[in-house]
């Protein structure tokens, strides 16, 4: 419950500090081709950042998702986490954003850049809805 509450507080704090255009981008209240052509927005609080994943995040993703405790809290992360799956996971994000299917962010410590989790919105644009999902590194649970 602590990780879920922290993720919800983080997203709420990030969204509440944004302009109306950015809120629409994050919440997917409305969507247009211009929005999806723009880069995935970066969201920041005093402690954390949500930013697009980059290829160099793969080792940290692999290490975190190799812990079976994370897989136990999700529906879509397999355990054991296959070698090479992190690179494939990261490589799908830009096209999924441009196609209006999902928005996926790396959750990092703002001061160090250390990857501590992921946040994703699976988009259903026709219905103006999104389903949120996330995982948090085990060593960050309860913080």
mmCIF file with all atom_site columns, N, CA and C in Angstrom, residues 31-76:
data_model
loop_
_atom_site.group_PDB
_atom_site.id
_atom_site.type_symbol
_atom_site.label_atom_id
_atom_site.label_alt_id
_atom_site.label_comp_id
_atom_site.label_asym_id
_atom_site.label_entity_id
_atom_site.label_seq_id
_atom_site.pdbx_PDB_ins_code
_atom_site.Cartn_x
_atom_site.Cartn_y
_atom_site.Cartn_z
_atom_site.occupancy
_atom_site.B_iso_or_equiv
_atom_site.pdbx_formal_charge
_atom_site.auth_seq_id
_atom_site.auth_comp_id
_atom_site.auth_asym_id
_atom_site.auth_atom_id
_atom_site.pdbx_PDB_model_num
ATOM 1   N N  . UNK A 1 31 ? -6.956 14.207  -26.950 1.00 0.00 ? 31 UNK A N  1
ATOM 2   C CA . UNK A 1 31 ? -5.752 13.849  -27.673 1.00 0.00 ? 31 UNK A CA 1
ATOM 3   C C  . UNK A 1 31 ? -5.857 14.346  -29.103 1.00 0.00 ? 31 UNK A C  1
ATOM 4   N N  . UNK A 1 32 ? -4.718 14.678  -29.665 1.00 0.00 ? 32 UNK A N  1
ATOM 5   C CA . UNK A 1 32 ? -4.674 15.059  -31.070 1.00 0.00 ? 32 UNK A CA 1
ATOM 6   C C  . UNK A 1 32 ? -3.334 14.618  -31.637 1.00 0.00 ? 32 UNK A C  1
ATOM 7   N N  . UNK A 1 33 ? -3.219 14.643  -32.941 1.00 0.00 ? 33 UNK A N  1
ATOM 8   C CA . UNK A 1 33 ? -1.981 14.223  -33.587 1.00 0.00 ? 33 UNK A CA 1
ATOM 9   C C  . UNK A 1 33 ? -0.793 15.056  -33.138 1.00 0.00 ? 33 UNK A C  1
ATOM 10  N N  . UNK A 1 34 ? -0.989 16.348  -32.941 1.00 0.00 ? 34 UNK A N  1
ATOM 11  C CA . UNK A 1 34 ? 0.111  17.215  -32.519 1.00 0.00 ? 34 UNK A CA 1
ATOM 12  C C  . UNK A 1 34 ? 0.640  16.794  -31.154 1.00 0.00 ? 34 UNK A C  1
ATOM 13  N N  . UNK A 1 35 ? -0.241 16.415  -30.261 1.00 0.00 ? 35 UNK A N  1
ATOM 14  C CA . UNK A 1 35 ? 0.177  15.996  -28.933 1.00 0.00 ? 35 UNK A CA 1
ATOM 15  C C  . UNK A 1 35 ? 1.023  14.734  -29.017 1.00 0.00 ? 35 UNK A C  1
ATOM 16  N N  . UNK A 1 36 ? 0.572  13.752  -29.751 1.00 0.00 ? 36 UNK A N  1
ATOM 17  C CA . UNK A 1 36 ? 1.305  12.500  -29.857 1.00 0.00 ? 36 UNK A CA 1
ATOM 18  C C  . UNK A 1 36 ? 2.600  12.650  -30.635 1.00 0.00 ? 36 UNK A C  1
ATOM 19  N N  . UNK A 1 37 ? 2.696  13.685  -31.472 1.00 0.00 ? 37 UNK A N  1
ATOM 20  C CA . UNK A 1 37 ? 3.934  13.943  -32.197 1.00 0.00 ? 37 UNK A CA 1
ATOM 21  C C  . UNK A 1 37 ? 4.976  14.588  -31.286 1.00 0.00 ? 37 UNK A C  1
ATOM 22  N N  . UNK A 1 38 ? 4.523  15.203  -30.188 1.00 0.00 ? 38 UNK A N  1
ATOM 23  C CA . UNK A 1 38 ? 5.435  15.830  -29.239 1.00 0.00 ? 38 UNK A CA 1
ATOM 24  C C  . UNK A 1 38 ? 6.097  14.761  -28.385 1.00 0.00 ? 38 UNK A C  1
ATOM 25  N N  . UNK A 1 39 ? 7.268  15.057  -27.836 1.00 0.00 ? 39 UNK A N  1
ATOM 26  C CA . UNK A 1 39 ? 7.913  14.088  -26.944 1.00 0.00 ? 39 UNK A CA 1
ATOM 27  C C  . UNK A 1 39 ? 7.071  13.845  -25.694 1.00 0.00 ? 39 UNK A C  1
ATOM 28  N N  . UNK A 1 40 ? 7.235  12.676  -25.131 1.00 0.00 ? 40 UNK A N  1
ATOM 29  C CA . UNK A 1 40 ? 6.586  12.353  -23.867 1.00 0.00 ? 40 UNK A CA 1
ATOM 30  C C  . UNK A 1 40 ? 7.024  13.387  -22.837 1.00 0.00 ? 40 UNK A C  1
ATOM 31  N N  . UNK A 1 41 ? 6.084  14.002  -22.113 1.00 0.00 ? 41 UNK A N  1
ATOM 32  C CA . UNK A 1 41 ? 6.475  15.048  -21.153 1.00 0.00 ? 41 UNK A CA 1
ATOM 33  C C  . UNK A 1 41 ? 7.281  14.484  -19.987 1.00 0.00 ? 41 UNK A C  1
ATOM 34  N N  . UNK A 1 42 ? 8.157  15.299  -19.441 1.00 0.00 ? 42 UNK A N  1
ATOM 35  C CA . UNK A 1 42 ? 8.920  14.965  -18.234 1.00 0.00 ? 42 UNK A CA 1
ATOM 36  C C  . UNK A 1 42 ? 8.208  15.626  -17.060 1.00 0.00 ? 42 UNK A C  1
ATOM 37  N N  . UNK A 1 43 ? 7.966  14.850  -16.008 1.00 0.00 ? 43 UNK A N  1
ATOM 38  C CA . UNK A 1 43 ? 7.278  15.339  -14.819 1.00 0.00 ? 43 UNK A CA 1
ATOM 39  C C  . UNK A 1 43 ? 8.253  15.274  -13.650 1.00 0.00 ? 43 UNK A C  1
ATOM 40  N N  . UNK A 1 44 ? 8.278  16.315  -12.818 1.00 0.00 ? 44 UNK A N  1
ATOM 41  C CA . UNK A 1 44 ? 9.227  16.328  -11.708 1.00 0.00 ? 44 UNK A CA 1
ATOM 42  C C  . UNK A 1 44 ? 8.577  16.825  -10.425 1.00 0.00 ? 44 UNK A C  1
ATOM 43  N N  . UNK A 1 45 ? 9.016  16.245  -9.312  1.00 0.00 ? 45 UNK A N  1
ATOM 44  C CA . UNK A 1 45 ? 8.705  16.753  -7.983  1.00 0.00 ? 45 UNK A CA 1
ATOM 45  C C  . UNK A 1 45 ? 10.054 17.065  -7.330  1.00 0.00 ? 45 UNK A C  1
ATOM 46  N N  . UNK A 1 46 ? 10.044 17.471  -6.091  1.00 0.00 ? 46 UNK A N  1
ATOM 47  C CA . UNK A 1 46 ? 11.296 17.776  -5.406  1.00 0.00 ? 46 UNK A CA 1
ATOM 48  C C  . UNK A 1 46 ? 12.194 16.539  -5.312  1.00 0.00 ? 46 UNK A C  1
ATOM 49  N N  . UNK A 1 47 ? 11.611 15.341  -5.223  1.00 0.00 ? 47 UNK A N  1
ATOM 50  C CA . UNK A 1 47 ? 12.386 14.116  -5.012  1.00 0.00 ? 47 UNK A CA 1
ATOM 51  C C  . UNK A 1 47 ? 12.534 13.232  -6.249  1.00 0.00 ? 47 UNK A C  1
ATOM 52  N N  . UNK A 1 48 ? 11.513 13.198  -7.109  1.00 0.00 ? 48 UNK A N  1
ATOM 53  C CA . UNK A 1 48 ? 11.491 12.234  -8.201  1.00 0.00 ? 48 UNK A CA 1
ATOM 54  C C  . UNK A 1 48 ? 11.245 12.890  -9.555  1.00 0.00 ? 48 UNK A C  1
ATOM 55  N N  . UNK A 1 49 ? 11.660 12.177  -10.596 1.00 0.00 ? 49 UNK A N  1
ATOM 56  C CA . UNK A 1 49 ? 11.355 12.573  -11.975 1.00 0.00 ? 49 UNK A CA 1
ATOM 57  C C  . UNK A 1 49 ? 10.713 11.396  -12.690 1.00 0.00 ? 49 UNK A C  1
ATOM 58  N N  . UNK A 1 50 ? 9.759  11.701  -13.551 1.00 0.00 ? 50 UNK A N  1
ATOM 59  C CA . UNK A 1 50 ? 9.242  10.739  -14.517 1.00 0.00 ? 50 UNK A CA 1
ATOM 60  C C  . UNK A 1 50 ? 9.728  11.235  -15.860 1.00 0.00 ? 50 UNK A C  1
ATOM 61  N N  . UNK A 1 51 ? 10.513 10.416  -16.533 1.00 0.00 ? 51 UNK A N  1
ATOM 62  C CA . UNK A 1 51 ? 11.082 10.792  -17.824 1.00 0.00 ? 51 UNK A CA 1
ATOM 63  C C  . UNK A 1 51 ? 11.005 9.595   -18.758 1.00 0.00 ? 51 UNK A C  1
ATOM 64  N N  . UNK A 1 52 ? 11.137 9.834   -20.059 1.00 0.00 ? 52 UNK A N  1
ATOM 65  C CA . UNK A 1 52 ? 11.149 8.698   -20.973 1.00 0.00 ? 52 UNK A CA 1
ATOM 66  C C  . UNK A 1 52 ? 12.318 7.755   -20.669 1.00 0.00 ? 52 UNK A C  1
ATOM 67  N N  . UNK A 1 53 ? 12.122 6.489   -20.868 1.00 0.00 ? 53 UNK A N  1
ATOM 68  C CA . UNK A 1 53 ? 13.213 5.528   -20.746 1.00 0.00 ? 53 UNK A CA 1
ATOM 69  C C  . UNK A 1 53 ? 14.227 5.754   -21.856 1.00 0.00 ? 53 UNK A C  1
ATOM 70  N N  . UNK A 1 54 ? 15.483 5.432   -21.585 1.00 0.00 ? 54 UNK A N  1
ATOM 71  C CA . UNK A 1 54 ? 16.551 5.448   -22.584 1.00 0.00 ? 54 UNK A CA 1
ATOM 72  C C  . UNK A 1 54 ? 17.239 4.083   -22.552 1.00 0.00 ? 54 UNK A C  1
ATOM 73  N N  . UNK A 1 55 ? 17.934 3.761   -23.628 1.00 0.00 ? 55 UNK A N  1
ATOM 74  C CA . UNK A 1 55 ? 18.556 2.439   -23.745 1.00 0.00 ? 55 UNK A CA 1
ATOM 75  C C  . UNK A 1 55 ? 19.471 2.126   -22.566 1.00 0.00 ? 55 UNK A C  1
ATOM 76  N N  . UNK A 1 56 ? 20.149 3.126   -22.029 1.00 0.00 ? 56 UNK A N  1
ATOM 77  C CA . UNK A 1 56 ? 21.080 2.878   -20.920 1.00 0.00 ? 56 UNK A CA 1
ATOM 78  C C  . UNK A 1 56 ? 20.369 2.495   -19.617 1.00 0.00 ? 56 UNK A C  1
ATOM 79  N N  . UNK A 1 57 ? 19.038 2.572   -19.571 1.00 0.00 ? 57 UNK A N  1
ATOM 80  C CA . UNK A 1 57 ? 18.280 2.136   -18.395 1.00 0.00 ? 57 UNK A CA 1
ATOM 81  C C  . UNK A 1 57 ? 18.113 0.616   -18.352 1.00 0.00 ? 57 UNK A C  1
ATOM 82  N N  . UNK A 1 58 ? 18.457 -0.065  -19.423 1.00 0.00 ? 58 UNK A N  1
ATOM 83  C CA . UNK A 1 58 ? 18.162 -1.501  -19.528 1.00 0.00 ? 58 UNK A CA 1
ATOM 84  C C  . UNK A 1 58 ? 18.773 -2.322  -18.393 1.00 0.00 ? 58 UNK A C  1
ATOM 85  N N  . UNK A 1 59 ? 20.015 -2.056  -18.016 1.00 0.00 ? 59 UNK A N  1
ATOM 86  C CA . UNK A 1 59 ? 20.645 -2.848  -16.954 1.00 0.00 ? 59 UNK A CA 1
ATOM 87  C C  . UNK A 1 59 ? 19.901 -2.681  -15.633 1.00 0.00 ? 59 UNK A C  1
ATOM 88  N N  . UNK A 1 60 ? 19.492 -1.460  -15.315 1.00 0.00 ? 60 UNK A N  1
ATOM 89  C CA . UNK A 1 60 ? 18.755 -1.215  -14.071 1.00 0.00 ? 60 UNK A CA 1
ATOM 90  C C  . UNK A 1 60 ? 17.365 -1.851  -14.122 1.00 0.00 ? 60 UNK A C  1
ATOM 91  N N  . UNK A 1 61 ? 16.705 -1.794  -15.283 1.00 0.00 ? 61 UNK A N  1
ATOM 92  C CA . UNK A 1 61 ? 15.402 -2.452  -15.433 1.00 0.00 ? 61 UNK A CA 1
ATOM 93  C C  . UNK A 1 61 ? 15.571 -3.953  -15.223 1.00 0.00 ? 61 UNK A C  1
ATOM 94  N N  . UNK A 1 62 ? 16.573 -4.538  -15.879 1.00 0.00 ? 62 UNK A N  1
ATOM 95  C CA . UNK A 1 62 ? 16.820 -5.970  -15.765 1.00 0.00 ? 62 UNK A CA 1
ATOM 96  C C  . UNK A 1 62 ? 17.084 -6.363  -14.312 1.00 0.00 ? 62 UNK A C  1
ATOM 97  N N  . UNK A 1 63 ? 17.906 -5.589  -13.622 1.00 0.00 ? 63 UNK A N  1
ATOM 98  C CA . UNK A 1 63 ? 18.229 -5.901  -12.221 1.00 0.00 ? 63 UNK A CA 1
ATOM 99  C C  . UNK A 1 63 ? 16.992 -5.797  -11.335 1.00 0.00 ? 63 UNK A C  1
ATOM 100 N N  . UNK A 1 64 ? 16.211 -4.749  -11.501 1.00 0.00 ? 64 UNK A N  1
ATOM 101 C CA . UNK A 1 64 ? 15.018 -4.569  -10.675 1.00 0.00 ? 64 UNK A CA 1
ATOM 102 C C  . UNK A 1 64 ? 13.960 -5.629  -10.951 1.00 0.00 ? 64 UNK A C  1
ATOM 103 N N  . UNK A 1 65 ? 13.696 -5.884  -12.237 1.00 0.00 ? 65 UNK A N  1
ATOM 104 C CA . UNK A 1 65 ? 12.635 -6.829  -12.579 1.00 0.00 ? 65 UNK A CA 1
ATOM 105 C C  . UNK A 1 65 ? 13.066 -8.276  -12.425 1.00 0.00 ? 65 UNK A C  1
ATOM 106 N N  . UNK A 1 66 ? 14.356 -8.493  -12.184 1.00 0.00 ? 66 UNK A N  1
ATOM 107 C CA . UNK A 1 66 ? 14.841 -9.823  -11.863 1.00 0.00 ? 66 UNK A CA 1
ATOM 108 C C  . UNK A 1 66 ? 14.436 -10.257 -10.458 1.00 0.00 ? 66 UNK A C  1
ATOM 109 N N  . UNK A 1 67 ? 13.989 -9.312  -9.640  1.00 0.00 ? 67 UNK A N  1
ATOM 110 C CA . UNK A 1 67 ? 13.536 -9.610  -8.284  1.00 0.00 ? 67 UNK A CA 1
ATOM 111 C C  . UNK A 1 67 ? 12.083 -10.085 -8.357  1.00 0.00 ? 67 UNK A C  1
ATOM 112 N N  . UNK A 1 68 ? 11.845 -11.314 -7.992  1.00 0.00 ? 68 UNK A N  1
ATOM 113 C CA . UNK A 1 68 ? 10.509 -11.902 -8.078  1.00 0.00 ? 68 UNK A CA 1
ATOM 114 C C  . UNK A 1 68 ? 9.451  -11.175 -7.275  1.00 0.00 ? 68 UNK A C  1
ATOM 115 N N  . UNK A 1 69 ? 9.859  -10.406 -6.266  1.00 0.00 ? 69 UNK A N  1
ATOM 116 C CA . UNK A 1 69 ? 8.872  -9.671  -5.469  1.00 0.00 ? 69 UNK A CA 1
ATOM 117 C C  . UNK A 1 69 ? 8.154  -8.612  -6.299  1.00 0.00 ? 69 UNK A C  1
ATOM 118 N N  . UNK A 1 70 ? 8.833  -8.055  -7.301  1.00 0.00 ? 70 UNK A N  1
ATOM 119 C CA . UNK A 1 70 ? 8.164  -7.086  -8.179  1.00 0.00 ? 70 UNK A CA 1
ATOM 120 C C  . UNK A 1 70 ? 7.161  -7.806  -9.073  1.00 0.00 ? 70 UNK A C  1
ATOM 121 N N  . UNK A 1 71 ? 7.558  -8.932  -9.644  1.00 0.00 ? 71 UNK A N  1
ATOM 122 C CA . UNK A 1 71 ? 6.650  -9.694  -10.506 1.00 0.00 ? 71 UNK A CA 1
ATOM 123 C C  . UNK A 1 71 ? 5.394  -10.111 -9.745  1.00 0.00 ? 71 UNK A C  1
ATOM 124 N N  . UNK A 1 72 ? 5.524  -10.402 -8.465  1.00 0.00 ? 72 UNK A N  1
ATOM 125 C CA . UNK A 1 72 ? 4.365  -10.811 -7.657  1.00 0.00 ? 72 UNK A CA 1
ATOM 126 C C  . UNK A 1 72 ? 3.322  -9.707  -7.522  1.00 0.00 ? 72 UNK A C  1
ATOM 127 N N  . UNK A 1 73 ? 3.729  -8.441  -7.744  1.00 0.00 ? 73 UNK A N  1
ATOM 128 C CA . UNK A 1 73 ? 2.798  -7.319  -7.572  1.00 0.00 ? 73 UNK A CA 1
ATOM 129 C C  . UNK A 1 73 ? 2.215  -6.824  -8.887  1.00 0.00 ? 73 UNK A C  1
ATOM 130 N N  . UNK A 1 74 ? 2.525  -7.493  -9.990  1.00 0.00 ? 74 UNK A N  1
ATOM 131 C CA . UNK A 1 74 ? 2.042  -7.053  -11.300 1.00 0.00 ? 74 UNK A CA 1
ATOM 132 C C  . UNK A 1 74 ? 1.409  -8.209  -12.061 1.00 0.00 ? 74 UNK A C  1
ATOM 133 N N  . UNK A 1 75 ? 0.679  -7.849  -13.113 1.00 0.00 ? 75 UNK A N  1
ATOM 134 C CA . UNK A 1 75 ? 0.076  -8.878  -13.968 1.00 0.00 ? 75 UNK A CA 1
ATOM 135 C C  . UNK A 1 75 ? 0.920  -9.193  -15.192 1.00 0.00 ? 75 UNK A C  1
ATOM 136 N N  . UNK A 1 76 ? 1.816  -8.289  -15.580 1.00 0.00 ? 76 UNK A N  1
ATOM 137 C CA . UNK A 1 76 ? 2.472  -8.432  -16.880 1.00 0.00 ? 76 UNK A CA 1
ATOM 138 C C  . UNK A 1 76 ? 3.978  -8.655  -16.822 1.00 0.00 ? 76 UNK A C  1
#
